PDB file of C-alpha atoms in Angstrom:
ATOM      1  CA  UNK A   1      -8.538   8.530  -1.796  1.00 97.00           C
ATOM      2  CA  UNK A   2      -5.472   7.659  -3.809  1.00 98.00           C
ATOM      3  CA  UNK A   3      -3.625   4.336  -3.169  1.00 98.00           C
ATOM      4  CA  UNK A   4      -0.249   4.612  -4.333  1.00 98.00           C
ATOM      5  CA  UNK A   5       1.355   0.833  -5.304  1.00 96.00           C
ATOM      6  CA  UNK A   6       4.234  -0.680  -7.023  1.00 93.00           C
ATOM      7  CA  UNK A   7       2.861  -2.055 -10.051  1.00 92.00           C
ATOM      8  CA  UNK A   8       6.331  -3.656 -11.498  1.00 88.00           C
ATOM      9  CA  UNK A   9       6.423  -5.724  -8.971  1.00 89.00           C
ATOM     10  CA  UNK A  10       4.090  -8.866  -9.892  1.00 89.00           C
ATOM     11  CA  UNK A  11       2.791  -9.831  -6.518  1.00 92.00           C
ATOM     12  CA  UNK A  12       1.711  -6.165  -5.490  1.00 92.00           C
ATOM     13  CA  UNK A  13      -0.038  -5.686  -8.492  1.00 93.00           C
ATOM     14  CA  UNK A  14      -2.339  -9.099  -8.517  1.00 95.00           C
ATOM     15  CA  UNK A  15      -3.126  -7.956  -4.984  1.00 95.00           C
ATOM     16  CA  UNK A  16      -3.877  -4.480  -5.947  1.00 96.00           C
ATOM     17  CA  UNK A  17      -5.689  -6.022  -9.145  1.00 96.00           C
ATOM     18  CA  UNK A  18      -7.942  -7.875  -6.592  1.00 96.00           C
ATOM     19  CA  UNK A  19      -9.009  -4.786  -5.120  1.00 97.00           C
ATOM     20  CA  UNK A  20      -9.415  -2.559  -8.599  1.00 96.00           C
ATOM     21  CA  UNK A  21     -12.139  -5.203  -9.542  1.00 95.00           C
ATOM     22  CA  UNK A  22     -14.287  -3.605  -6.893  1.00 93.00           C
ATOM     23  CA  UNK A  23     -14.820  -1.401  -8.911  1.00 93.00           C
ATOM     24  CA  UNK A  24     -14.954   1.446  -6.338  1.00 94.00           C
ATOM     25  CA  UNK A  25     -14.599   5.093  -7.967  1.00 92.00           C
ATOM     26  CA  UNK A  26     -13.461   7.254  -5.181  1.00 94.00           C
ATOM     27  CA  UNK A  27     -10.112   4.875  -4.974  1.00 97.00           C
ATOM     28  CA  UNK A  28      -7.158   6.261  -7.214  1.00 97.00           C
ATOM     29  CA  UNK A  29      -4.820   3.822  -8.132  1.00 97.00           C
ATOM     30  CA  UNK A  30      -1.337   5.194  -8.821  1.00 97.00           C
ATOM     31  CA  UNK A  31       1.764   3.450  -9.760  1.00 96.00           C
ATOM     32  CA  UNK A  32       4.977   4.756  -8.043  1.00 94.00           C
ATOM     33  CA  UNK A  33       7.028   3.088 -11.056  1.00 88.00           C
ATOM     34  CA  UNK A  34       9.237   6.092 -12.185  1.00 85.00           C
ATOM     35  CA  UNK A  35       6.455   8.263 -10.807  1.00 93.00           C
ATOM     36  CA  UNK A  36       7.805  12.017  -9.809  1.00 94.00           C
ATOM     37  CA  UNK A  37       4.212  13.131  -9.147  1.00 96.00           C
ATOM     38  CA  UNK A  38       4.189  10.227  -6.722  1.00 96.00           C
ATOM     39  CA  UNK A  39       7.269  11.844  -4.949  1.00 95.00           C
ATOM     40  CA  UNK A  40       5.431  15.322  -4.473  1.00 96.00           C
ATOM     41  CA  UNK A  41       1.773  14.135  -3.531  1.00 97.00           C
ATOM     42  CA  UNK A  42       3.330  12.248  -0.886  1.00 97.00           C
ATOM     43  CA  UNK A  43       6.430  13.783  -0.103  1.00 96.00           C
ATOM     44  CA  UNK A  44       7.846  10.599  -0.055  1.00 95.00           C
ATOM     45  CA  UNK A  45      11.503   9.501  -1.791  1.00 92.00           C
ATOM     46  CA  UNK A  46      11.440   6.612  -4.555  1.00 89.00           C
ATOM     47  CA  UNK A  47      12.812   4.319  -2.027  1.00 89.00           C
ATOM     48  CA  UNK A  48      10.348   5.038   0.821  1.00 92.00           C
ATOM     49  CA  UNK A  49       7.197   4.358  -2.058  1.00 93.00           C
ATOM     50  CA  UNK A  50       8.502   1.310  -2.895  1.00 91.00           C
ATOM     51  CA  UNK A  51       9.293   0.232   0.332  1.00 92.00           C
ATOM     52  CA  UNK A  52       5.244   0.116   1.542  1.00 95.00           C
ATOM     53  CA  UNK A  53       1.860   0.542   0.206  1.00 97.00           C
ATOM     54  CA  UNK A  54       0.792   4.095   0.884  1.00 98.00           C
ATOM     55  CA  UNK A  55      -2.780   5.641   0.960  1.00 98.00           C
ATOM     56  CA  UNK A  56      -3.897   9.583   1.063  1.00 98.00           C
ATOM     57  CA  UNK A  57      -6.798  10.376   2.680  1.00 97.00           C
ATOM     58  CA  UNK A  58      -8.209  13.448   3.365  1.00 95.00           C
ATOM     59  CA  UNK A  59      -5.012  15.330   2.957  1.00 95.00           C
ATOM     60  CA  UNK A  60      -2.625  12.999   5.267  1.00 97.00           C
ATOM     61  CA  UNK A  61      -0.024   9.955   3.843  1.00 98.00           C
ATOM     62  CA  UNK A  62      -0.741   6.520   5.677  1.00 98.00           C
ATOM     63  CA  UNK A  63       1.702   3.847   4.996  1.00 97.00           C
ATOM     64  CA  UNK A  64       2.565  -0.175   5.484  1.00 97.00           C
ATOM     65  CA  UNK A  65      -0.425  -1.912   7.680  1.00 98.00           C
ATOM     66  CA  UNK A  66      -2.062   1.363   8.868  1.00 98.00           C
ATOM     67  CA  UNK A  67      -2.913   1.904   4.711  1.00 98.00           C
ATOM     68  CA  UNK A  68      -4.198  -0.981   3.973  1.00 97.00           C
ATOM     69  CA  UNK A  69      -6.695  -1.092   6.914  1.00 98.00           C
ATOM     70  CA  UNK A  70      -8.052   2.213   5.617  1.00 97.00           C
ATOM     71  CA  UNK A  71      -7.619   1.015   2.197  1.00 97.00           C
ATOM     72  CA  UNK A  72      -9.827  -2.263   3.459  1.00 97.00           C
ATOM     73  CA  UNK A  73     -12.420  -0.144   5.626  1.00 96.00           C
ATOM     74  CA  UNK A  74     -13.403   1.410   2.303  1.00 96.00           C
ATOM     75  CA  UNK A  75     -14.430  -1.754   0.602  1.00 96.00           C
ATOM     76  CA  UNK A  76     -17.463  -3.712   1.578  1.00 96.00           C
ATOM     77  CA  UNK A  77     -15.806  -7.176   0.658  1.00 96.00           C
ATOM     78  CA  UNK A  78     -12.936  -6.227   3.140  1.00 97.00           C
ATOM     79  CA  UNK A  79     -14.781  -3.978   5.732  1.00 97.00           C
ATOM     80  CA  UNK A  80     -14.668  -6.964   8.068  1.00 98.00           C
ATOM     81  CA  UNK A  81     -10.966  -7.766   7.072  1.00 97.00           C
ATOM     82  CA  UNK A  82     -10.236  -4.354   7.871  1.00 97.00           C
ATOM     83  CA  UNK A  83     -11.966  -4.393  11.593  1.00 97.00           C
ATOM     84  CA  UNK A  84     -10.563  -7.446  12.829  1.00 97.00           C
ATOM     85  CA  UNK A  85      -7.266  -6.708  11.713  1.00 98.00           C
ATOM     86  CA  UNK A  86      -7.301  -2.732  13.492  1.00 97.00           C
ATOM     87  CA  UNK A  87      -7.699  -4.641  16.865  1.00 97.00           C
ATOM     88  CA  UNK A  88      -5.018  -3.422  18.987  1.00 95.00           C
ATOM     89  CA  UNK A  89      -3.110  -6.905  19.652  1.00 96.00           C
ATOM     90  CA  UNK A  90      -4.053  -8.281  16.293  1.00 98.00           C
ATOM     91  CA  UNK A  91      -3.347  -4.970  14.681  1.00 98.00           C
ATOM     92  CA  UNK A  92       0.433  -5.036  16.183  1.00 98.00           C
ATOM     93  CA  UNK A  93       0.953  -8.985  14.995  1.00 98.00           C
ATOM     94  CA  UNK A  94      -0.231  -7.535  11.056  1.00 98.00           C
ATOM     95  CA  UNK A  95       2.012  -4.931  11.499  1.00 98.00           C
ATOM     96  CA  UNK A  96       4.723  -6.923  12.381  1.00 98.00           C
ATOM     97  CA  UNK A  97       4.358  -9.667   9.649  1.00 97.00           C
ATOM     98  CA  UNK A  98       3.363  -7.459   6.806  1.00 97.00           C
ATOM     99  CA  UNK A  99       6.838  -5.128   7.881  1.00 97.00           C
ATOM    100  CA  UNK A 100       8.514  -9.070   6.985  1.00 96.00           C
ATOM    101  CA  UNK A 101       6.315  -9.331   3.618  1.00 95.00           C
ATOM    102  CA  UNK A 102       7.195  -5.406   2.377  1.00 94.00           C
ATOM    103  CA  UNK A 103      10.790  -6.047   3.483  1.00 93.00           C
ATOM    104  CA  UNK A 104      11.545  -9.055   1.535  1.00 92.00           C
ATOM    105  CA  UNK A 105       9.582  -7.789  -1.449  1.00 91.00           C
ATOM    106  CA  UNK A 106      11.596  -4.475  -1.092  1.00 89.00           C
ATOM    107  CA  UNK A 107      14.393  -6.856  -1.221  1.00 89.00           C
ATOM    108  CA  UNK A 108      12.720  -8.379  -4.740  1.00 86.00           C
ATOM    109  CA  UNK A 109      12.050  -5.063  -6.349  1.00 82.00           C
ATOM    110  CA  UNK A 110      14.599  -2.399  -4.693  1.00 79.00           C
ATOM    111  CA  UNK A 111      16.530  -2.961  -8.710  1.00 79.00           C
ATOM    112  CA  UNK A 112      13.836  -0.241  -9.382  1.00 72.00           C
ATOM    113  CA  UNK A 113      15.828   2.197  -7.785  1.00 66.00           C
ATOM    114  CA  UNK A 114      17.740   4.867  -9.431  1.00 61.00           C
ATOM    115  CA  UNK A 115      21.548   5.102  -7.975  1.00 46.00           C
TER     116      UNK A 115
END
């Protein structure tokens, strides 16, 4: 599974630090930073990548909430994280705020962006 991040941008990349230190080998960490090859494998623009998290699993893109709750079901320290959270009601209240979170860190980091 690859997990494609933002690592410029200092708060995504202590969160995704948290999760490296899991040490779990079939997670690919890849930083969208300048990244073409991110572009292709996900057939996603710059903007869009740095917009949300993103995950590809078994051939298809998942992005914003939806990634991280695969992201979390495939670590045992945030299995649990991950179920509670994909509960329909509670899944549609994450979705919501972490839509808020990604847009105002968008906001933060969209100087990435080429013109």
């Amino acid at each position: 599974m690859k997990i494609f991040f933002n690592n410029s941008c200092s708060i995504c990349r202590s969160e995704i630090n948290v999760y490296k230190k899991q040490g779990i080998k079939q997670l690919e960490w890849i930083d969208i930073t300048n990244n073409k090859g991110a572009e292709r494998d996900t057939q996603k623009t710059n903007k869009d990548l740095l917009r949300r998290l993103h995950v590809k699993s078994e051939g298809k893109v998942y992005s914003g909430a939806k990634a991280f709750i695969i992201l979390w079901n495939r670590m045992p320290k945030f299995k649990l994280l991950g179920k509670i959270l994909s509960l329909p009601i509670i899944f549609h209240i994450f979705s919501l705020l972490y839509e808020m979170a990604a847009f105002f860190l968008y906001l933060k980091n969209r100087k990435q962006l080429k013109n």
